[in-house]
XYZ file of C-alpha atoms in Angstrom:
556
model
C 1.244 -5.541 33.176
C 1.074 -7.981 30.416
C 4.580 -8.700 30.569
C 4.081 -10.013 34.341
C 3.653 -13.349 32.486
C 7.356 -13.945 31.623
C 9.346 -12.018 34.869
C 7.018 -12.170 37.586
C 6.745 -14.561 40.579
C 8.840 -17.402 41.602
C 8.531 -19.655 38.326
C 9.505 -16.971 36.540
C 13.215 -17.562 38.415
C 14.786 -19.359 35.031
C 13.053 -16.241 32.936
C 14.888 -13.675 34.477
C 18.074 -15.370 34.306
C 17.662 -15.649 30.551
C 16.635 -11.471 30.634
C 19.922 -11.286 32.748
C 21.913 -13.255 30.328
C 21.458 -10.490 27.521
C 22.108 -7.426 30.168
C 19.082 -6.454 31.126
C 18.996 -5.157 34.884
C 16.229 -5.981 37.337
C 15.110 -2.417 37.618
C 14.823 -2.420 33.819
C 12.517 -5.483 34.015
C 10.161 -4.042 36.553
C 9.060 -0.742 33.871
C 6.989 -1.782 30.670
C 8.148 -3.492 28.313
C 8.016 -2.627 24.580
C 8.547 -4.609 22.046
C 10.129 -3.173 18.954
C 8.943 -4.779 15.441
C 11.731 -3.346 12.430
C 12.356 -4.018 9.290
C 15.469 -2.528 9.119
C 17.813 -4.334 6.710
C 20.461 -3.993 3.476
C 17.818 -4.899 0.824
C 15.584 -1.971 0.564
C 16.596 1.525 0.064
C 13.537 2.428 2.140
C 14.762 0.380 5.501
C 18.380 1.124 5.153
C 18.288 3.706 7.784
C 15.591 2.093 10.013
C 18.568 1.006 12.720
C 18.798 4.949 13.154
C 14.860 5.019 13.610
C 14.592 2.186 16.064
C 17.448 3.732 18.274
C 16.162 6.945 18.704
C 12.446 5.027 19.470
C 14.370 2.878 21.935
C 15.994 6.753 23.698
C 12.201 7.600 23.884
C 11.115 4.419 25.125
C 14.037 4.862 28.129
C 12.918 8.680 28.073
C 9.345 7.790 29.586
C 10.205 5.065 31.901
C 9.804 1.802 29.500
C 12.398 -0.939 28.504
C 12.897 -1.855 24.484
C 13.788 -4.757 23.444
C 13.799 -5.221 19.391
C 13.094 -7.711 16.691
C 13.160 -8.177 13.290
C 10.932 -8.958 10.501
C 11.489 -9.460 6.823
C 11.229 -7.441 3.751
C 10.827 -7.112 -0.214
C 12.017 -4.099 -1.718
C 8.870 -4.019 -4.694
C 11.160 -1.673 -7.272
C 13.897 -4.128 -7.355
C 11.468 -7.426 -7.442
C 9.681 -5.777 -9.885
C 9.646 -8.057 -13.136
C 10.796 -11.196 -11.937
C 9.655 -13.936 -10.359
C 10.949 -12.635 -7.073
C 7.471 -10.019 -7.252
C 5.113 -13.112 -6.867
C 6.481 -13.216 -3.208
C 5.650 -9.594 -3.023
C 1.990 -9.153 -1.819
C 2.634 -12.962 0.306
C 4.798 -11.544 2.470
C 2.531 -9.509 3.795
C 0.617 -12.250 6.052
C 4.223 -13.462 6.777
C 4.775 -10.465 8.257
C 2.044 -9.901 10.260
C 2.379 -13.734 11.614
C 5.984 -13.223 12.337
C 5.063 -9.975 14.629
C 1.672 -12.233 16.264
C 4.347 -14.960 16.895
C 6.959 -12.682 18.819
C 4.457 -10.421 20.691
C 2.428 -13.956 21.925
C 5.413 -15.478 22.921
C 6.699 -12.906 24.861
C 3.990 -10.439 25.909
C 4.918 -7.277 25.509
C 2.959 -4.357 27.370
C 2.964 -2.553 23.833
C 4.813 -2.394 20.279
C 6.147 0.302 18.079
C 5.866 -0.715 14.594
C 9.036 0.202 12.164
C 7.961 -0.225 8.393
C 8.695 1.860 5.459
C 7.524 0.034 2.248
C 4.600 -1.921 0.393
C 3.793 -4.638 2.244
C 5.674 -4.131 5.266
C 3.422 -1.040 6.669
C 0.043 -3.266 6.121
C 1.193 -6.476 7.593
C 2.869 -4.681 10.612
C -0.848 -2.193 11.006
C -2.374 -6.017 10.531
C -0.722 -7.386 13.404
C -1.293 -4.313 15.278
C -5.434 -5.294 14.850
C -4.819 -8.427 15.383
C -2.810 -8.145 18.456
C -4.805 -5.438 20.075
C -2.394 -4.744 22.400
C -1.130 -0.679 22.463
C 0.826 -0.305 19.291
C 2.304 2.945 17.386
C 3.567 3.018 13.968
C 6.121 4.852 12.657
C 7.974 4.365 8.909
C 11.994 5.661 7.991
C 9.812 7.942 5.789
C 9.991 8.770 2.054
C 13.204 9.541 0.211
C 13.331 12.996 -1.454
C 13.159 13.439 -4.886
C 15.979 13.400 -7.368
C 17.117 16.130 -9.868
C 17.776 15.655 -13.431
C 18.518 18.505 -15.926
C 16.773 20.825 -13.497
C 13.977 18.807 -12.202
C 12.780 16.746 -10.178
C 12.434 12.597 -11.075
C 11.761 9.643 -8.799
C 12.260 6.184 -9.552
C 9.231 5.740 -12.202
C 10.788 7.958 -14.181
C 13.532 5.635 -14.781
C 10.772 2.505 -15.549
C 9.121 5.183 -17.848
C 12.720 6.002 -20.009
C 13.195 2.529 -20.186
C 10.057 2.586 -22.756
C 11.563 5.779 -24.451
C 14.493 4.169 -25.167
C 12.979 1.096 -26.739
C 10.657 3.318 -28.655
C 13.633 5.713 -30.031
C 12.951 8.649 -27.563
C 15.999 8.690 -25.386
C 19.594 6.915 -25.842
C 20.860 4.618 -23.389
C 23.614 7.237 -22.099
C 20.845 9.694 -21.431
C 19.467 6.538 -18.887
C 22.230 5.789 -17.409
C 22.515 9.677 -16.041
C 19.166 9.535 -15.057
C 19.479 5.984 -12.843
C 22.444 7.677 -11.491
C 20.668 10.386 -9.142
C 16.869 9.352 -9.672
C 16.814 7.618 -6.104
C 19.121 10.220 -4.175
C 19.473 8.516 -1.080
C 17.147 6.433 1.970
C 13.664 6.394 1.975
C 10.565 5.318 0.308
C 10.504 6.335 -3.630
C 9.347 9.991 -3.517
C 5.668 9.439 -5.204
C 2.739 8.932 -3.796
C 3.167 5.259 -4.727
C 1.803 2.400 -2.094
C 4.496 2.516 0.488
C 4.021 6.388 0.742
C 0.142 5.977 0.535
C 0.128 3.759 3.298
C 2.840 5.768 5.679
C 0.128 8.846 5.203
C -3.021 6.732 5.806
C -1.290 5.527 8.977
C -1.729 9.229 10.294
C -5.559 9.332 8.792
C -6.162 5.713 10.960
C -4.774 7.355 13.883
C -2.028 4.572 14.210
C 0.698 6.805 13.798
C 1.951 10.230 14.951
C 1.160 13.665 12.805
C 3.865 13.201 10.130
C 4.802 9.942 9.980
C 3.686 10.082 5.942
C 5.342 12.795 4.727
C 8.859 13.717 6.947
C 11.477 12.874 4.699
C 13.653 10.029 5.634
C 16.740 12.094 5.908
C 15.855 15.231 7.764
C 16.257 15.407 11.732
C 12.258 15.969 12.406
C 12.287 11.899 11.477
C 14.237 10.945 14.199
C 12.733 13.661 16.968
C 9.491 12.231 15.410
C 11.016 8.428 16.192
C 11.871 9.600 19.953
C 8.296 11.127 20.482
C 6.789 7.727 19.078
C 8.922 5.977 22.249
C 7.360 8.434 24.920
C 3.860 7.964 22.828
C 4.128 3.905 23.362
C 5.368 3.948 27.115
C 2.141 6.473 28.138
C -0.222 4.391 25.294
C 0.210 1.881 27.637
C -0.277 3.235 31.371
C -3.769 4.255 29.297
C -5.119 0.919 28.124
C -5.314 2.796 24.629
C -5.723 -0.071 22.037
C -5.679 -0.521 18.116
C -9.226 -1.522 17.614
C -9.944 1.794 20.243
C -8.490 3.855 17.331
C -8.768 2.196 13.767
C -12.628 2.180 14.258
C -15.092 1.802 11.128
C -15.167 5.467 10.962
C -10.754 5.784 11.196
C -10.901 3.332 7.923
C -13.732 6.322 6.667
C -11.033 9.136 7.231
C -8.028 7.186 5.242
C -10.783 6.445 2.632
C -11.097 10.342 2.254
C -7.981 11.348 2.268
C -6.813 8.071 -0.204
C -9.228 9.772 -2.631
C -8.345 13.429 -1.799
C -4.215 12.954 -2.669
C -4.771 10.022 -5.587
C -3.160 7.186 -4.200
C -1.850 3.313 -5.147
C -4.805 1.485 -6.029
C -3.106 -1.352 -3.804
C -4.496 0.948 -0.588
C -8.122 -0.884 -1.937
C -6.183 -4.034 -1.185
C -4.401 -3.486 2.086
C -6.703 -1.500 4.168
C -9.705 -4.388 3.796
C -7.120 -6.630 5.007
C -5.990 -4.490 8.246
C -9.737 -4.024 9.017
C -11.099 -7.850 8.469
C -8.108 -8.318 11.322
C -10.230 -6.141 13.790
C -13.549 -7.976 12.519
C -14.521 -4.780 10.183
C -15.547 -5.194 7.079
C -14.232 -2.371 4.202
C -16.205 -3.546 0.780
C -15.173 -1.648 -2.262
C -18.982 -0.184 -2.609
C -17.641 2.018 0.672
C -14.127 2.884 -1.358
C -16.480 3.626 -4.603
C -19.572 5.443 -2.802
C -15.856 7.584 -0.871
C -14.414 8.266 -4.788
C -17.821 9.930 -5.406
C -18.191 12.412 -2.498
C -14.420 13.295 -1.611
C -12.136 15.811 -4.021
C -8.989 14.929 -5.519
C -7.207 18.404 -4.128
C -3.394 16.980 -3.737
C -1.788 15.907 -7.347
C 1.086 13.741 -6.453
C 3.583 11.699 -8.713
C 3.194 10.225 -10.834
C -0.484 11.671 -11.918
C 0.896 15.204 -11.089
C 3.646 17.311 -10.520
C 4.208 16.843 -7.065
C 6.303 14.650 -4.419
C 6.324 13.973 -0.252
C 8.332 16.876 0.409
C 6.062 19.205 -1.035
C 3.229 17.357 0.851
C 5.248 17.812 3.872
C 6.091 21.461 3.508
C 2.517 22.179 2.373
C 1.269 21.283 5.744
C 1.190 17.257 5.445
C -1.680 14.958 5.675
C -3.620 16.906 8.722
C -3.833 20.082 6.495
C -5.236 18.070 3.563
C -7.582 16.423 6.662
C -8.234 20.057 7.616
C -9.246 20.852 4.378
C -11.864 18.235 3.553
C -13.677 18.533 7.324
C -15.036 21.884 5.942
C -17.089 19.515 3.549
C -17.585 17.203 6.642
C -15.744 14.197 5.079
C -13.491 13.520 7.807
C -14.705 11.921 11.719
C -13.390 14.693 14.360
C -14.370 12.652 16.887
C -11.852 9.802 16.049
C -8.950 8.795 18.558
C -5.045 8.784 18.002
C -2.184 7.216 19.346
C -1.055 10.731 20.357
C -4.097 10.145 23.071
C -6.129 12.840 21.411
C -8.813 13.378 19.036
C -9.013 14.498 15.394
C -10.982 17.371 16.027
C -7.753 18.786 18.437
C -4.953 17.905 16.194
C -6.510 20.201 13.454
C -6.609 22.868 15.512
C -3.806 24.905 13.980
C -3.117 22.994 11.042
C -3.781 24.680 7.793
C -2.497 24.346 4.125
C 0.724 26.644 3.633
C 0.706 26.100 -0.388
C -2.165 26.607 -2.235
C -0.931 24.903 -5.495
C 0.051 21.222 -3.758
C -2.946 21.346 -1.254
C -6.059 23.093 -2.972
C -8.956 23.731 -1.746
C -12.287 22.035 -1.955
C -13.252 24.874 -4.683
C -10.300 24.457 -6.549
C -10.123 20.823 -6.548
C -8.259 19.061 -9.422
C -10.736 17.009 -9.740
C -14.497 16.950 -8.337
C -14.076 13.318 -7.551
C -11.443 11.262 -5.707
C -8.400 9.156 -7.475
C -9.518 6.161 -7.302
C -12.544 4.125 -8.866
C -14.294 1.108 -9.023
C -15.149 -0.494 -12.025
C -17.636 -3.451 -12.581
C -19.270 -5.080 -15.625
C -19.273 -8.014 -17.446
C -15.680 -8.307 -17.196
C -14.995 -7.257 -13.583
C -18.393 -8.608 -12.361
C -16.583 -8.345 -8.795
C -15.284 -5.321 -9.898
C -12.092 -3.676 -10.383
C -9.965 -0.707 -9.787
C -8.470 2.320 -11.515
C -6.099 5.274 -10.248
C -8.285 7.848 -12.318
C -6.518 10.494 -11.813
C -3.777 9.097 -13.333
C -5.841 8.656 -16.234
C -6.270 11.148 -19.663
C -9.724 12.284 -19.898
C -9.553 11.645 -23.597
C -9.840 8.119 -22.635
C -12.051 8.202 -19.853
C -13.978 6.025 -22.822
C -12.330 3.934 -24.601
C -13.653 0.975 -26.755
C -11.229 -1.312 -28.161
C -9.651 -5.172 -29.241
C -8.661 -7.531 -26.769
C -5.052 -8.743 -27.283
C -4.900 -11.692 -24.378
C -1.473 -12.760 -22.586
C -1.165 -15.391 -20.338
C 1.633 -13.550 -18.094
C 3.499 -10.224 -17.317
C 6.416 -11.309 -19.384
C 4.221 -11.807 -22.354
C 2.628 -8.955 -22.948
C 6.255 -6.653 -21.551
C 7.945 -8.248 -24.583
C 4.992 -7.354 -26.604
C 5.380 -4.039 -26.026
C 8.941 -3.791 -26.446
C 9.122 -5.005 -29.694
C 6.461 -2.799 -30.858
C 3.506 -5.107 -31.394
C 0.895 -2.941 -29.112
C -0.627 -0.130 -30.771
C -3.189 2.796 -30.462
C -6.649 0.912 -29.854
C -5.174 -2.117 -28.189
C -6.762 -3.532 -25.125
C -3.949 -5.512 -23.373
C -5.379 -8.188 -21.065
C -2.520 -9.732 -18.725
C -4.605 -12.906 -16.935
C -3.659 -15.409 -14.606
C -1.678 -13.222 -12.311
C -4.356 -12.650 -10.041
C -3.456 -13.500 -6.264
C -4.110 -17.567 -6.930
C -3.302 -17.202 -10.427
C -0.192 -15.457 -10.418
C 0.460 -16.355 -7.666
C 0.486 -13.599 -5.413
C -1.164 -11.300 -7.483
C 2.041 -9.011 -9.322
C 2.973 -5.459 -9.774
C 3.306 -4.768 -13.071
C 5.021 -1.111 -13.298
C 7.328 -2.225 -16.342
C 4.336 -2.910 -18.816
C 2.714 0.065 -17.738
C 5.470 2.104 -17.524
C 6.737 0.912 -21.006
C 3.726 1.683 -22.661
C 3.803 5.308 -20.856
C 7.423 5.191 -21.931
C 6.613 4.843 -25.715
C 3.675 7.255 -25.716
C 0.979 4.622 -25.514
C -0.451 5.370 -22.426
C -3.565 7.508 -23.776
C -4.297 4.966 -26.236
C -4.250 2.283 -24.558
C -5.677 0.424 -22.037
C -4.014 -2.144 -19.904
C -6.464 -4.598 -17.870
C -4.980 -7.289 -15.600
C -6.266 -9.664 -12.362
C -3.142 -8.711 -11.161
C -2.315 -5.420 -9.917
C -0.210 -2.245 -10.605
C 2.214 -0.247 -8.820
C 1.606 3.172 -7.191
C 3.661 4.859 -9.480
C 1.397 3.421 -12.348
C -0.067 5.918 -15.219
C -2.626 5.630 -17.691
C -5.463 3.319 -18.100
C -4.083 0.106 -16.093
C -7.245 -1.074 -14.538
C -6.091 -4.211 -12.216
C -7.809 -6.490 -9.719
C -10.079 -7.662 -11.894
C -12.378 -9.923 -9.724
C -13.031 -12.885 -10.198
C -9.707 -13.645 -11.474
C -8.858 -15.944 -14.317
C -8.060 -18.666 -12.017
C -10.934 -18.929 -10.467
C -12.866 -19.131 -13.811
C -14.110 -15.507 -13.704
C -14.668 -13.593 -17.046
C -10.989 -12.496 -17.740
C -10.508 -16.133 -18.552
C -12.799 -16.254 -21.315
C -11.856 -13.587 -23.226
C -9.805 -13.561 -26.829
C -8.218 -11.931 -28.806
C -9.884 -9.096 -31.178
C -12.955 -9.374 -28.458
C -14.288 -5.893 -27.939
C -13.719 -4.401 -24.590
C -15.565 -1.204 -23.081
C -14.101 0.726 -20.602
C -16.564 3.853 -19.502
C -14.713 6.188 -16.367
C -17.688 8.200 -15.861
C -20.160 5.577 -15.776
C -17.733 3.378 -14.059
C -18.102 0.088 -15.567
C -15.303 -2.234 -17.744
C -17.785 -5.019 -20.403
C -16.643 -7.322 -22.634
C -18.978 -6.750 -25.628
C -19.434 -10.671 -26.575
C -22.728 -12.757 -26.207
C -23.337 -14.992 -23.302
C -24.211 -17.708 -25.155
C -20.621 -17.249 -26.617
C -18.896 -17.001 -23.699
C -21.219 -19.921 -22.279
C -19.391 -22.457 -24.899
C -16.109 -20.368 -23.885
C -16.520 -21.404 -20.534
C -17.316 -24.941 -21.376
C -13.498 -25.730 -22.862
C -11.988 -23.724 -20.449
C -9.548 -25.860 -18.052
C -8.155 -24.559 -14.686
C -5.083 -24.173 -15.371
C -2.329 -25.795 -12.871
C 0.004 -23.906 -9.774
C 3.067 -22.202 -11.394
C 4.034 -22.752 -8.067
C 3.928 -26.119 -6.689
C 6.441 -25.927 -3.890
C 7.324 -23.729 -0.362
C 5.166 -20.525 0.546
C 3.608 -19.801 -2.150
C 2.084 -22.700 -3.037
C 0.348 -22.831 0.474
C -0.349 -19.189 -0.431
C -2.159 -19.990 -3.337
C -4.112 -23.027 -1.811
C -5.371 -20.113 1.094
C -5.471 -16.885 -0.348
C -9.226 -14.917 -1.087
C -9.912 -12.522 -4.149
C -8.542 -9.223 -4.967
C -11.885 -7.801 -4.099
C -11.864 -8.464 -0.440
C -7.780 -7.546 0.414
C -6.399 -11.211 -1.349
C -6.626 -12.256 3.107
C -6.293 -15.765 3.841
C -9.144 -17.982 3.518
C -10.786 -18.478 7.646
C -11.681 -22.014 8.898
C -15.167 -21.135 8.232
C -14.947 -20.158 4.470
């Protein structure tokens, strides 16, 4: 067993005595040992819970004949760093995270991990370490929180970002918010939406990385915890098998969470995170695969915030398999692909079938003929770019309108609380790209402003940073290259013409070259907004939004 190298043999001697020194017996040495990677802490809603979760993985762990031990990693809650300068340390922490779980599981070599996430970053840079690692690894999240209820239906936690724009535009008082913060976010999990922490917990099952329902069993119900305790018996015989990450997030796994990523509309940030967890395997995810995917695949599952839907309807509707289930009858999903439950696609469908027509359609019925997500390029994004479009109002799948340039988040928010963006505006945020920013924002309380105050299909919002899951309208973010690295978001000004064509799939900025040639010869890099601590080594080693914003290898 791996973990032969720290309590077997006579030089191990002063090793056991330290196991010994926290409890553990010698018979408890002698099974496998798991290690235990959560995230459980007091800062996120989503993680609140996860002590619950690891315990009942540690019961399964001692159920199949394996020893847990647990660590911890940290955490960023994205809702409540939203709109600060705390959200710059956002997307970073996501390398931190996966080094922190490479550092524990290489200095004491466990025979496998179980992987406790439950929000944005946390689930990539855990499923990163996991490819990284390759040793036998299972994921499983605390699970999404259920929805709230406000004068008879249902609201998550954009729905409070989005009254914060009615109220500055007149639509709703302040008392009328103050009920609806009260009982938007009911209790533990990951906000209800199919935002990025929720889009990721799903894909997990699509990868094969995770257990049938990890996405979609809310946080608060029983199944999560029998699922927790079958994910500790999973590990201890993942290991007696040899059965590795790279053996089950193959080219053709990262194909399958493509498909289903188009067919239920999720966060744009999934075009960010799952390049990242494949480059750690040696795969390579471009977005041509994610835009050639957006053509073929359905959208057939409208979740919050583009539709009317939330996880518990997902999970009562027959979860991610049945959506699986549905698009293998158009062959866009690999049966032949392994899990960590030891078996193959093709045998977990078996069974598995959509129980509600209305939040799982079929292929026929499809909301839309083409997935949720797109990739724009053009003059402006000549690396290209990304748009939810589902979340998007076909009366603006063209729009044509005039620049109006801010040099930050903060800028343009004010902006649009006092009033000064109208119908027709093009609202470029730059320099908050991953270098830029850095660490390449969310930037749900523009967007959801503008949604807030009705401006959201009339408006376009176009940023090198990025947007939350739970964004609406036409936000198109990662523009590539970003404005930091001199691409053409850099250049532009205001009352410049921008084109933005859904169909046709391409984002120009209508101004000459030779104009933008003299543009570029006055432009001036601009310097670090962060010159000290993580981020600014961040900054100095972080890649483009269009290959996952990874760190820079030794041979780049």
């Amino acid at each position: 067993m791996r973990s032969d190298r720290m309590k077997k043999g006579l030089q191990k001697a002063p090793h056991r005595s330290l196991f010994g020194a926290m409890g553990y017996l010698k018979e408890e040495l002698d099974r496998p040992i798991i290690g235990i990677a959560s995230s459980a802490n007091e800062v996120i809603p989503g993680h609140i819970h996860l002590g619950r979760i690891a315990q009942a993985v540690k019961d399964g762990i001692r159920m199949a004949g394996g020893t847990p031990m647990e660590f911890s990693t940290i955490g960023v809650c994205d809702g409540i760093a939203m709109n600060h300068e705390g959200m710059k340390y956002s997307l970073g922490s996501r390398e931190l995270i996966c080094d922190s779980v490479e550092v524990m599981a290489k200095a004491y070599p466990f025979d496998g991990l179980v992987l406790i996430p439950n929000c944005d970053k946390i689930i990539p840079g855990m499923m990163m370490a996991a490819m990284r690692l390759n040793i036998p690894s299972i994921m499983v999240s605390g699970g999404p929180m259920l929805a709230g209820r406000f004068k008879g239906k249902p609201v998550d936690l954009i729905s409070v970002f989005e009254s914060v724009g009615k109220v500055a535009g007149g639509l709703m008082d302040a008392k009328e918010l103050a009920m609806l913060e009260e009982c938007a976010c009911p209790g533990a999990g990951s906000c209800s939406g199919m935002f990025t922490a929720n889009s990721m917990n799903c894909l997990s099952e699509a990868l094969g990385i995770a257990l049938k329902g990890n996405g979609t069993i809310p946080a608060v119900h029983a199944a999560r915890i029998r699922l927790a305790k079958e994910t500790g018996i999973a590990i201890v015989d993942l290991v007696r098998k040899g059965l590795k990450p790279r053996d089950i997030m193959t080219l053709d796994a990262f194909r399958n969470a493509i498909s289903v990523d188009m067919a239920f509309g999720g966060s744009s940030n999934t075009a960010l995170h799952l390049p990242a967890i494949a480059h750690e395997g040696g795969l390579d995810l471009p977005l041509t695969l994610f835009d050639t995917m957006s053509e073929k695949v359905p959208h057939i599952c409208n979740m919050s915030p583009a539709g009317p839907h939330h996880l518990e309807d997902l999970n009562e509707a027959g979860g991610v398999f049945a959506i699986m289930k549905e698009l293998s009858r158009r062959n866009l999903i690999r049966k032949s692909c392994l899990t960590v439950s030891g078996r193959k696609i093709s045998d977990l469908l078996k069974g598995t079938d959509a129980t509600d027509r209305d939040v799982i359609r079929t292929i026929e019925n499809a909301y839309h003929e083409k997935g949720g997500l797109a990739v724009l390029t053009g003059s402006l994004a000549p690396q290209g770019s990304i748009v939810k479009r589902i979340g998007v109002s076909e009366s603006i799948w063209h729009f044509e309108g005039k620049a109006r340039v801010f040099a930050s988040e903060e800028e343009a928010g004010k902006a649009i609380m006092e009033g000064r963006i109208g119908a027709g505006d093009a609202v470029i945020i730059r320099y908050e790209g991953p270098k830029g920013g850095p660490g390449m924002r969310e930037m749900l309380t523009p967007t959801s402003i503008l949604a807030g105050r009705g401006l959201d299909t009339v408006c376009a919002l176009i940023t090198d940073g990025r947007f939350s899951g739970g964004t609406r309208g036409l936000c198109i973010g990662h523009v590539s290259p970003e404005a930091a690295e001199g691409g053409p978001i850099a250049l532009v000004r205001d009352g410049d013409i921008v084109e933005i064509d859904l169909v046709k799939k391409t984002i120009d900025l209508k101004v000459g070259t030779s104009e933008l040639e003299k543009r570029r010869k006055v432009w001036k890099k601009p310097k670090p907004k962060i010159t000290e601590g993580y981020m600014a080594r961040y900054a100095r080693m972080v890649t483009g939004a269009a290959g996952g914003a990874i760190f820079r290898t030794d041979n780049d």
